[in-house]
Amino acid sequence: MRNDLTIYDTYADKWWSDDIRWVRTLKNLVPGRLKHFDKLIDWQGKDVLDLGCAGGFMAEALANRGARVTGIDPAAEAIAAARQHATAEGLNIAYDVGVGEALPYHAASYDAVVCVDVLEHVTDLQKVMFEVARVLRPGGLFLFDTINRNPLARLATITVAEDILRLLPRGTHDPALFIKPAELRKAMTAAGLVPARFTGLGPRGVNRRLDLTFGPLPLTAILYMGHAIKPETA
């Protein structure tokens, strides 16, 4: 089975335990993403939607930066784990169960939408982009990362990361759903967003547990991240 999203519920009770290597990998990606995102926005006091939040790694990082965070994900058990951990940490994060193709929020509700490790899993990329644009306020930012679609990206993420190193469970991704940067720019533009420059994301070292750490890279052939802006006026 490819694009197996059941893993987020299956391992929800261990999401914050640091017992599972692939979950630690997802956690370790957050600082690398924020090295780029932090340069684009001052999170303090901003209303932010974490679209595809899973168990809450990014949502909590943003809340700790002073954002008012809402997280949404289709994995109900992961959302329950996120709520429980946020409460234990004293963080006021609103969590909902739902999908990016039909966000249960009013138009112009958020200053920013963050969507990481998600776009390569959705059933309708264009519909998600329309929903993102709808819930963003004028001048708001869409910040993302995703996986490029080409033989090198397939080799790195499927053959190496899933099958050999087991950095992710087998079947996590379907390479047919990977997204070329030009395709993502087209979808953003069609939704009324203005794409900015994309950059790469990848391994930058290892930590004491010999887990990979991540950060921005110039190469966009495998993982890439970036942002788009909702214009101030239509």
XYZ file of N, CA and C in Angstrom:
702
model
N 0.837 -1.198 0.000
C 0.000 0.000 0.000
C 0.874 1.251 0.000
N 0.584 2.171 -0.888
C 1.305 3.427 -0.963
C 0.451 4.577 -0.429
N 1.115 5.654 -0.015
C 0.450 6.802 0.613
C -0.382 6.343 1.812
N 0.242 5.537 2.643
C -0.438 4.953 3.803
C -0.452 5.956 4.955
N -1.569 6.622 5.130
C -1.685 7.649 6.170
C -2.139 7.086 7.509
N -2.412 5.781 7.561
C -2.824 5.178 8.828
C -1.694 5.171 9.857
N -0.454 5.336 9.391
C 0.670 5.290 10.336
C 0.580 6.395 11.378
N -0.033 7.520 11.030
C -0.087 8.638 11.968
C -1.024 8.341 13.129
N -2.037 7.541 12.904
C -2.897 7.097 13.993
C -2.288 5.907 14.728
N -1.689 4.992 13.978
C -1.130 3.785 14.581
C -0.086 4.105 15.645
N 0.727 5.122 15.382
C 1.815 5.454 16.301
C 1.523 6.702 17.125
N 0.272 7.123 17.175
C -0.068 8.372 17.861
C 0.319 8.357 19.332
N 0.168 7.220 19.989
C 0.447 7.167 21.423
C 1.937 7.280 21.732
N 2.784 7.138 20.716
C 4.231 7.248 20.916
C 4.808 8.483 20.234
N 3.926 9.387 19.785
C 4.375 10.518 18.980
C 5.422 11.370 19.687
N 5.235 11.590 20.960
C 6.143 12.456 21.719
C 7.120 11.672 22.593
N 7.241 10.378 22.367
C 8.058 9.546 23.250
C 9.528 9.505 22.853
N 9.850 9.828 21.597
C 11.203 9.691 21.045
C 11.645 8.239 20.961
N 10.710 7.305 21.009
C 11.060 5.883 20.938
C 11.176 5.367 19.502
N 10.571 6.075 18.550
C 10.481 5.566 17.183
C 11.329 6.449 16.268
N 12.237 5.823 15.544
C 13.201 6.590 14.761
C 12.539 7.472 13.709
N 11.561 6.937 12.970
C 10.978 7.740 11.896
C 10.183 8.925 12.451
N 9.595 8.760 13.634
C 8.897 9.884 14.256
C 9.914 10.944 14.707
N 11.059 10.492 15.216
C 12.120 11.446 15.565
C 12.602 12.188 14.321
N 12.630 11.497 13.184
C 13.029 12.156 11.939
C 12.081 13.304 11.607
N 10.780 13.062 11.750
C 9.802 14.128 11.498
C 10.004 15.292 12.471
N 10.282 14.965 13.708
C 10.520 16.005 14.719
C 11.784 16.799 14.380
N 12.817 16.098 13.914
C 14.081 16.753 13.602
C 13.995 17.647 12.371
N 12.998 17.432 11.535
C 12.820 18.278 10.357
C 12.325 19.681 10.722
N 11.640 19.808 11.847
C 11.012 21.086 12.200
C 12.026 22.215 12.332
N 13.125 22.059 13.088
C 14.085 23.166 13.182
C 14.676 23.550 11.831
N 14.908 22.564 10.957
C 15.438 22.861 9.637
C 14.482 23.671 8.796
N 13.216 23.351 8.877
C 12.210 24.134 8.159
C 12.141 25.556 8.697
N 12.181 25.671 10.025
C 12.029 26.985 10.636
C 13.248 27.879 10.427
N 14.398 27.296 10.142
C 15.549 28.120 9.779
C 15.225 28.968 8.558
N 14.415 28.433 7.686
C 13.992 29.184 6.497
C 12.751 30.021 6.784
N 11.734 29.417 7.384
C 10.461 30.110 7.597
C 10.599 31.310 8.533
N 11.449 31.185 9.553
C 11.599 32.282 10.522
C 12.093 33.570 9.870
N 12.767 33.449 8.736
C 13.264 34.628 8.031
C 12.154 35.353 7.266
N 11.022 34.674 7.106
C 9.951 35.200 6.267
C 8.816 35.854 7.049
N 8.722 35.548 8.340
C 7.577 36.032 9.121
C 7.946 36.143 10.594
N 7.427 37.160 11.256
C 7.492 37.278 12.704
C 6.226 36.617 13.245
N 6.378 35.483 13.888
C 5.234 34.684 14.305
C 4.445 35.319 15.447
N 5.073 36.176 16.210
C 4.455 36.725 17.423
C 3.105 37.376 17.111
N 2.062 36.873 17.771
C 0.730 37.446 17.632
C 0.003 37.100 16.352
N 0.600 36.270 15.502
C -0.035 35.913 14.234
C -1.002 34.738 14.429
N -2.090 34.764 13.654
C -3.013 33.630 13.591
C -2.504 32.680 12.517
N -2.146 31.463 12.928
C -1.472 30.530 12.026
C -2.214 29.201 12.006
N -2.415 28.673 10.807
C -2.988 27.342 10.628
C -1.872 26.383 10.251
N -1.722 25.310 11.031
C -0.802 24.228 10.696
C -1.623 23.148 9.999
N -1.554 23.126 8.685
C -2.364 22.234 7.860
C -1.641 20.905 7.693
N -2.236 19.843 8.255
C -1.593 18.537 8.271
C -0.626 18.436 9.437
N -1.115 18.775 10.615
C -0.257 18.948 11.798
C 0.176 17.651 12.447
N -0.470 16.524 12.114
C -0.189 15.240 12.761
C -0.219 15.412 14.283
N 0.840 14.964 14.980
C 0.847 15.022 16.439
C 1.298 16.320 17.042
N 1.601 17.334 16.207
C 1.788 18.669 16.738
C 3.204 19.203 16.858
N 4.182 18.590 16.183
C 5.556 19.087 16.310
C 5.681 20.537 15.848
N 5.223 20.832 14.636
C 5.315 22.191 14.117
C 4.388 23.133 14.875
N 3.181 22.688 15.185
C 2.218 23.536 15.889
C 2.789 24.031 17.209
N 3.432 23.154 17.967
C 3.999 23.572 19.253
C 5.189 24.508 19.056
N 5.997 24.263 18.038
C 7.123 25.162 17.775
C 6.628 26.563 17.454
N 5.540 26.665 16.698
C 4.990 27.971 16.345
C 4.337 28.643 17.554
N 3.642 27.857 18.366
C 3.041 28.414 19.582
C 4.120 28.956 20.511
N 5.234 28.253 20.596
C 6.343 28.725 21.441
C 7.002 29.975 20.879
N 6.753 30.285 19.621
C 7.240 31.520 19.020
C 6.234 32.657 19.155
N 5.116 32.387 19.821
C 4.147 33.438 20.089
C 2.975 33.494 19.145
N 2.845 32.515 18.239
C 1.707 32.494 17.316
C 0.469 31.931 18.009
N -0.703 32.338 17.522
C -1.971 31.725 17.914
C -2.253 30.634 16.889
N -2.104 29.386 17.308
C -2.038 28.277 16.362
C -3.305 27.429 16.372
N -3.755 27.082 15.177
C -4.760 26.051 14.962
C -4.106 24.948 14.151
N -4.306 23.705 14.557
C -3.793 22.570 13.800
C -4.940 21.713 13.303
N -4.794 21.192 12.086
C -5.817 20.320 11.529
C -5.154 19.156 10.813
N -5.757 17.967 10.949
C -5.212 16.760 10.341
C -6.329 15.722 10.258
N -6.316 14.854 9.237
C -7.343 13.817 9.163
C -7.143 12.677 10.149
N -5.958 12.579 10.768
C -5.669 11.476 11.683
C -6.187 11.809 13.083
N -7.334 11.253 13.429
C -7.998 11.614 14.681
C -7.176 11.241 15.910
N -6.514 10.085 15.881
C -5.715 9.680 17.037
C -4.492 10.577 17.201
N -3.889 10.990 16.090
C -2.763 11.910 16.162
C -3.205 13.253 16.730
N -4.387 13.710 16.337
C -4.925 14.959 16.880
C -5.152 14.835 18.379
N -5.651 13.692 18.824
C -5.850 13.483 20.265
C -4.524 13.547 21.005
N -3.480 12.950 20.425
C -2.155 13.003 21.049
C -1.627 14.428 21.067
N -1.886 15.182 20.005
C -1.442 16.580 19.945
C -2.128 17.407 21.019
N -3.427 17.215 21.170
C -4.169 17.954 22.204
C -3.623 17.644 23.589
N -3.398 16.371 23.849
C -2.931 15.949 25.164
C -1.563 16.554 25.479
N -0.666 16.529 24.505
C 0.673 17.041 24.757
C 0.660 18.557 24.920
N -0.125 19.248 24.108
C -0.208 20.706 24.228
C -0.734 21.104 25.599
N -1.740 20.388 26.073
C -2.281 20.665 27.401
C -1.222 20.457 28.471
N -0.464 19.354 28.352
C 0.584 19.068 29.328
C 1.664 20.141 29.320
N 1.897 20.752 28.153
C 2.922 21.788 28.023
C 2.390 23.185 28.331
N 1.081 23.283 28.611
C 0.493 24.582 28.895
C 0.339 25.466 27.677
N 0.202 24.851 26.501
C 0.079 25.593 25.251
C -1.378 25.627 24.803
N -1.827 26.792 24.405
C -3.218 26.967 23.969
C -3.292 26.830 22.449
N -3.375 25.595 21.971
C -3.450 25.298 20.542
C -4.803 24.654 20.263
N -5.504 25.153 19.258
C -6.784 24.570 18.858
C -6.518 23.494 17.815
N -7.043 22.301 18.040
C -6.839 21.200 17.106
C -8.168 20.702 16.563
N -8.208 20.428 15.260
C -9.403 19.914 14.604
C -9.039 18.736 13.708
N -10.022 17.861 13.512
C -9.878 16.765 12.551
C -10.503 17.220 11.233
N -9.743 17.136 10.148
C -10.263 17.559 8.855
C -9.201 17.464 7.787
N -9.572 17.802 6.555
C -8.675 17.670 5.409
C -8.493 19.018 4.722
N -7.403 19.130 3.992
C -7.072 20.377 3.332
C -7.993 20.740 2.199
N -8.674 19.750 1.634
C -9.587 20.023 0.530
C -10.885 20.671 0.984
N -11.172 20.662 2.284
C -12.409 21.251 2.807
C -12.149 21.774 4.217
N -11.472 22.900 4.316
C -11.111 23.454 5.622
C -12.343 24.054 6.299
N -12.576 23.722 7.565
C -13.775 24.190 8.279
C -13.596 25.557 8.921
N -13.025 26.502 8.174
C -12.724 27.818 8.724
C -13.256 28.906 7.801
N -13.571 30.059 8.397
C -14.064 31.189 7.624
C -12.974 31.748 6.718
N -13.390 32.418 5.683
C -12.446 33.085 4.797
C -11.656 34.139 5.571
N -10.397 34.325 5.156
C -9.520 35.352 5.730
C -9.364 35.208 7.246
N -9.172 33.976 7.702
C -9.031 33.717 9.137
C -7.584 33.735 9.620
N -6.612 33.587 8.715
C -5.237 33.352 9.145
C -4.242 34.277 8.455
N -3.221 34.636 9.229
C -2.100 35.402 8.686
C -1.115 34.511 7.937
N -1.094 33.240 8.301
C -0.191 32.300 7.648
C -0.788 30.901 7.715
N -0.519 30.127 6.674
C -0.830 28.694 6.654
C 0.482 27.964 6.437
N 0.799 27.052 7.341
C 2.000 26.234 7.246
C 1.579 24.820 6.869
N 2.254 24.251 5.872
C 1.856 22.944 5.351
C 3.119 22.158 5.013
N 3.578 21.326 5.937
C 4.829 20.605 5.744
C 4.573 19.092 5.771
N 5.275 18.388 4.862
C 5.120 16.938 4.751
C 3.670 16.562 4.496
N 2.987 17.329 3.658
C 1.547 17.134 3.454
C 1.159 17.097 1.980
N 1.644 18.039 1.190
C 1.135 18.213 -0.176
C 1.310 16.963 -1.024
N 2.358 16.176 -0.734
C 2.593 14.943 -1.493
C 1.671 13.804 -1.048
N 0.743 14.103 -0.142
C -0.218 13.101 0.311
C -1.662 13.428 -0.072
N -1.956 14.642 -0.515
C -3.346 15.067 -0.669
C -3.968 14.469 -1.924
N -5.288 14.367 -1.925
C -6.000 13.785 -3.061
C -6.226 14.784 -4.180
N -6.283 16.085 -3.860
C -6.548 17.111 -4.877
C -5.739 18.359 -4.538
N -4.564 18.465 -5.131
C -3.660 19.577 -4.835
C -4.307 20.921 -5.148
N -4.976 21.035 -6.276
C -5.548 22.317 -6.646
C -6.633 22.755 -5.675
N -7.446 21.808 -5.226
C -8.491 22.148 -4.260
C -7.883 22.614 -2.941
N -6.794 21.989 -2.527
C -6.109 22.421 -1.308
C -5.593 23.847 -1.461
N -5.031 24.153 -2.623
C -4.516 25.509 -2.850
C -5.639 26.547 -2.808
N -6.777 26.216 -3.375
C -7.919 27.139 -3.311
C -8.359 27.354 -1.862
N -8.371 26.298 -1.077
C -8.765 26.413 0.325
C -7.744 27.229 1.123
N -6.471 27.000 0.864
C -5.430 27.786 1.528
C -5.611 29.268 1.225
N -5.800 29.587 -0.057
C -5.977 30.991 -0.441
C -7.231 31.587 0.201
N -8.274 30.784 0.316
C -9.526 31.280 0.893
C -9.362 31.664 2.354
N -8.665 30.842 3.141
C -8.573 31.099 4.579
C -7.467 32.091 4.931
N -6.594 32.417 3.972
C -5.561 33.409 4.232
C -6.121 34.828 4.154
N -5.601 35.690 5.017
C -5.914 37.101 4.923
C -5.088 37.750 3.799
N -5.553 38.836 3.234
C -4.740 39.544 2.248
C -3.363 39.878 2.831
N -2.330 39.584 2.049
C -0.974 39.771 2.533
C -0.435 38.582 3.312
N -1.264 37.555 3.518
C -0.850 36.388 4.285
C 0.090 35.484 3.511
N 0.775 34.608 4.253
C 1.784 33.730 3.673
C 1.361 32.273 3.736
N 1.644 31.551 2.669
C 1.555 30.091 2.646
C 2.982 29.566 2.644
N 3.350 28.800 3.688
C 4.698 28.267 3.830
C 4.626 26.745 3.774
N 5.491 26.122 3.002
C 5.328 24.697 2.710
C 6.669 24.010 2.523
N 6.645 22.692 2.562
C 7.657 21.876 1.902
C 6.985 20.652 1.304
N 7.646 20.046 0.342
C 7.105 18.862 -0.302
C 8.232 18.132 -1.027
N 7.897 17.100 -1.779
C 8.883 16.252 -2.448
C 8.759 16.418 -3.956
N 9.886 16.645 -4.601
C 9.928 16.752 -6.055
C 9.633 15.389 -6.698
N 9.181 15.432 -7.940
C 8.894 14.185 -8.667
C 9.902 13.998 -9.794
N 10.820 13.084 -9.564
C 11.833 12.729 -10.542
C 12.522 11.454 -10.049
N 13.335 10.807 -10.861
C 13.980 9.559 -10.429
C 14.862 9.703 -9.192
N 15.577 10.829 -9.072
C 16.435 11.018 -7.902
C 15.620 11.119 -6.620
N 14.513 11.859 -6.666
C 13.653 11.997 -5.478
C 13.050 10.652 -5.102
N 12.662 9.882 -6.098
C 12.106 8.549 -5.805
C 13.165 7.659 -5.164
N 14.378 7.692 -5.708
C 15.464 6.891 -5.143
C 15.721 7.279 -3.692
N 15.794 8.584 -3.418
C 16.142 9.054 -2.078
C 15.043 8.786 -1.069
N 13.790 9.046 -1.431
C 12.701 8.976 -0.452
C 12.066 7.592 -0.346
N 12.008 6.863 -1.435
C 11.382 5.535 -1.397
C 12.437 4.451 -1.164
N 13.385 4.337 -2.092
C 14.369 3.255 -2.013
C 15.266 3.395 -0.792
N 15.837 4.585 -0.580
C 16.791 4.767 0.516
C 16.080 5.008 1.853
N 15.223 6.048 1.916
C 14.630 6.438 3.197
C 13.648 5.399 3.736
N 12.813 4.828 2.848
C 11.803 3.872 3.318
C 12.315 2.429 3.318
N 12.893 2.001 2.193
C 13.216 0.578 2.039
C 14.532 0.177 2.700
N 15.534 1.053 2.658
C 16.862 0.681 3.170
C 17.086 1.198 4.588
N 17.026 2.497 4.771
C 17.333 3.084 6.080
C 16.167 3.043 7.053
N 14.952 2.834 6.530
C 13.741 2.816 7.363
C 13.574 4.108 8.156
N 13.959 5.235 7.534
C 13.697 6.533 8.156
C 12.208 6.832 8.173
N 11.472 6.163 7.316
C 10.010 6.229 7.272
C 9.490 4.825 7.052
N 8.272 4.514 7.513
C 7.713 3.194 7.256
C 7.511 2.962 5.760
N 7.700 1.743 5.318
C 7.439 1.408 3.921
C 5.991 1.719 3.562
N 5.803 2.344 2.413
C 4.465 2.685 1.963
C 3.993 4.059 2.383
N 4.833 4.799 3.105
C 4.430 6.140 3.537
C 4.080 7.020 2.341
N 4.881 6.930 1.297
C 4.701 7.811 0.143
C 4.346 7.030 -1.121
N 3.610 7.701 -1.984
C 3.357 7.229 -3.339
C 4.084 8.185 -4.275
N 5.131 7.732 -4.977
C 5.897 8.660 -5.816
C 5.073 9.298 -6.920
N 3.947 8.706 -7.265
C 3.083 9.313 -8.273
C 2.467 10.626 -7.781
N 2.420 10.807 -6.450
C 1.843 12.022 -5.871
C 2.879 13.104 -5.619
N 4.152 12.816 -5.855
C 5.173 13.840 -5.694
C 4.902 14.980 -6.684
N 5.402 16.160 -6.376
C 4.986 17.371 -7.100
C 6.206 18.116 -7.637
N 6.240 18.325 -8.921
C 7.297 19.143 -9.507
C 7.066 20.607 -9.139
N 8.140 21.361 -8.909
C 7.977 22.771 -8.540
C 7.118 23.564 -9.514
N 7.257 23.312 -10.797
C 6.451 24.042 -11.785
C 4.964 23.738 -11.605
N 4.642 22.497 -11.234
C 3.244 22.125 -11.009
C 2.690 22.838 -9.785
N 3.498 22.937 -8.741
C 3.037 23.603 -7.524
C 2.860 25.098 -7.780
N 3.789 25.703 -8.488
C 3.643 27.121 -8.825
C 2.363 27.364 -9.624
N 2.077 26.478 -10.553
C 0.870 26.610 -11.368
C -0.382 26.526 -10.502
N -0.410 25.572 -9.558
C -1.563 25.409 -8.676
C -1.732 26.612 -7.760
N -0.629 27.124 -7.246
C -0.686 28.317 -6.396
C -1.230 29.512 -7.174
N -0.694 29.705 -8.357
C -1.110 30.840 -9.177
C -2.583 30.757 -9.534
N -3.052 29.564 -9.863
C -4.460 29.375 -10.202
C -5.370 29.711 -9.028
N -4.851 29.527 -7.808
C -5.638 29.823 -6.603
C -5.541 31.293 -6.194
N -4.759 32.065 -6.922
C -4.635 33.483 -6.602
C -3.469 33.832 -5.710
N -2.565 32.880 -5.481
C -1.374 33.122 -4.685
C -0.209 33.493 -5.590
N 0.759 34.197 -5.035
C 1.942 34.605 -5.788
C 3.153 33.850 -5.239
N 3.645 32.850 -5.979
C 4.779 32.072 -5.469
C 6.053 32.900 -5.401
N 6.858 32.641 -4.377
C 8.186 33.235 -4.253
C 9.228 32.160 -4.552
N 10.478 32.480 -4.292
C 11.554 31.542 -4.624
C 11.486 30.294 -3.746
N 11.723 29.138 -4.329
C 11.803 27.878 -3.605
C 13.264 27.576 -3.292
N 13.486 26.819 -2.224
C 14.831 26.378 -1.867
C 14.778 24.923 -1.437
N 15.926 24.314 -1.322
C 15.967 22.908 -0.950
C 15.906 22.693 0.549
N 15.652 21.468 0.930
C 15.636 21.035 2.334
C 16.249 19.653 2.380
N 17.171 19.440 3.304
C 17.786 18.120 3.357
C 18.698 17.940 4.545
N 19.345 16.763 4.645
C 20.226 16.459 5.771
C 21.411 17.405 5.827
N 21.745 17.844 7.052
C 22.891 18.731 7.271
C 23.875 18.158 8.291
N 23.512 17.009 8.904
C 24.396 16.416 9.895
C 23.663 15.336 10.674
N 24.262 14.918 11.782
C 23.642 13.934 12.672
C 23.756 14.434 14.100
N 22.824 13.983 14.945
C 22.871 14.359 16.355
C 23.474 13.230 17.191
N 23.383 13.355 18.506
C 24.017 12.372 19.389
C 23.398 10.985 19.283
N 22.149 10.930 18.816
C 21.501 9.624 18.640
C 21.765 9.061 17.255
N 22.614 9.743 16.497
C 22.925 9.384 15.112
C 21.709 9.504 14.205
N 20.752 10.346 14.603
C 19.630 10.701 13.741
C 20.036 11.887 12.882
N 19.480 11.952 11.685
C 19.767 13.060 10.793
C 19.189 14.360 11.326
N 19.924 15.444 11.134
C 19.393 16.787 11.339
C 19.279 17.451 9.977
N 18.444 18.493 9.877
C 18.079 19.031 8.574
C 18.196 20.546 8.539
N 18.276 21.068 7.319
C 18.312 22.501 7.127
C 18.172 22.842 5.658
N 18.156 24.132 5.338
C 18.034 24.558 3.943
C 19.236 24.115 3.114
N 18.975 23.790 1.851
C 20.001 23.407 0.900
C 19.712 24.089 -0.436
N 20.720 24.278 -1.267
C 20.459 24.876 -2.580
C 19.770 23.923 -3.548
N 19.912 22.624 -3.334
C 19.360 21.625 -4.248
C 17.876 21.403 -3.999
N 17.042 21.582 -5.017
C 15.592 21.371 -4.885
C 15.127 20.081 -5.553
N 16.061 19.236 -5.959
C 15.703 18.052 -6.734
C 14.974 16.998 -5.903
N 15.145 17.030 -4.575
C 14.510 16.002 -3.730
C 13.440 16.653 -2.860
N 13.817 17.246 -1.747
C 12.884 18.008 -0.913
C 13.051 19.487 -1.219
N 11.946 20.195 -1.295
C 12.051 21.641 -1.471
C 10.988 22.341 -0.639
N 11.268 23.583 -0.286
C 10.347 24.369 0.517
C 10.327 25.802 0.011
N 9.334 26.542 0.465
C 9.209 27.921 0.004
C 7.934 28.550 0.530
N 7.518 29.626 -0.117
C 6.304 30.294 0.318
C 5.643 30.991 -0.855
N 4.387 31.353 -0.643
C 3.621 32.155 -1.581
C 2.852 33.179 -0.781
N 2.487 34.256 -1.443
C 1.823 35.387 -0.790
C 0.427 35.567 -1.381
N -0.549 35.825 -0.514
C -1.856 36.219 -0.996
C -1.841 37.729 -1.190
N -2.096 38.220 -2.396
C -1.995 39.667 -2.644
C -2.913 40.461 -1.729
N -2.493 41.688 -1.456
C -3.282 42.573 -0.607
C -4.629 42.893 -1.248
N -4.660 43.001 -2.538
C -5.919 43.264 -3.253
C -6.066 42.254 -4.368
N -7.310 41.884 -4.635
C -7.573 40.895 -5.676
C -7.306 41.497 -7.053
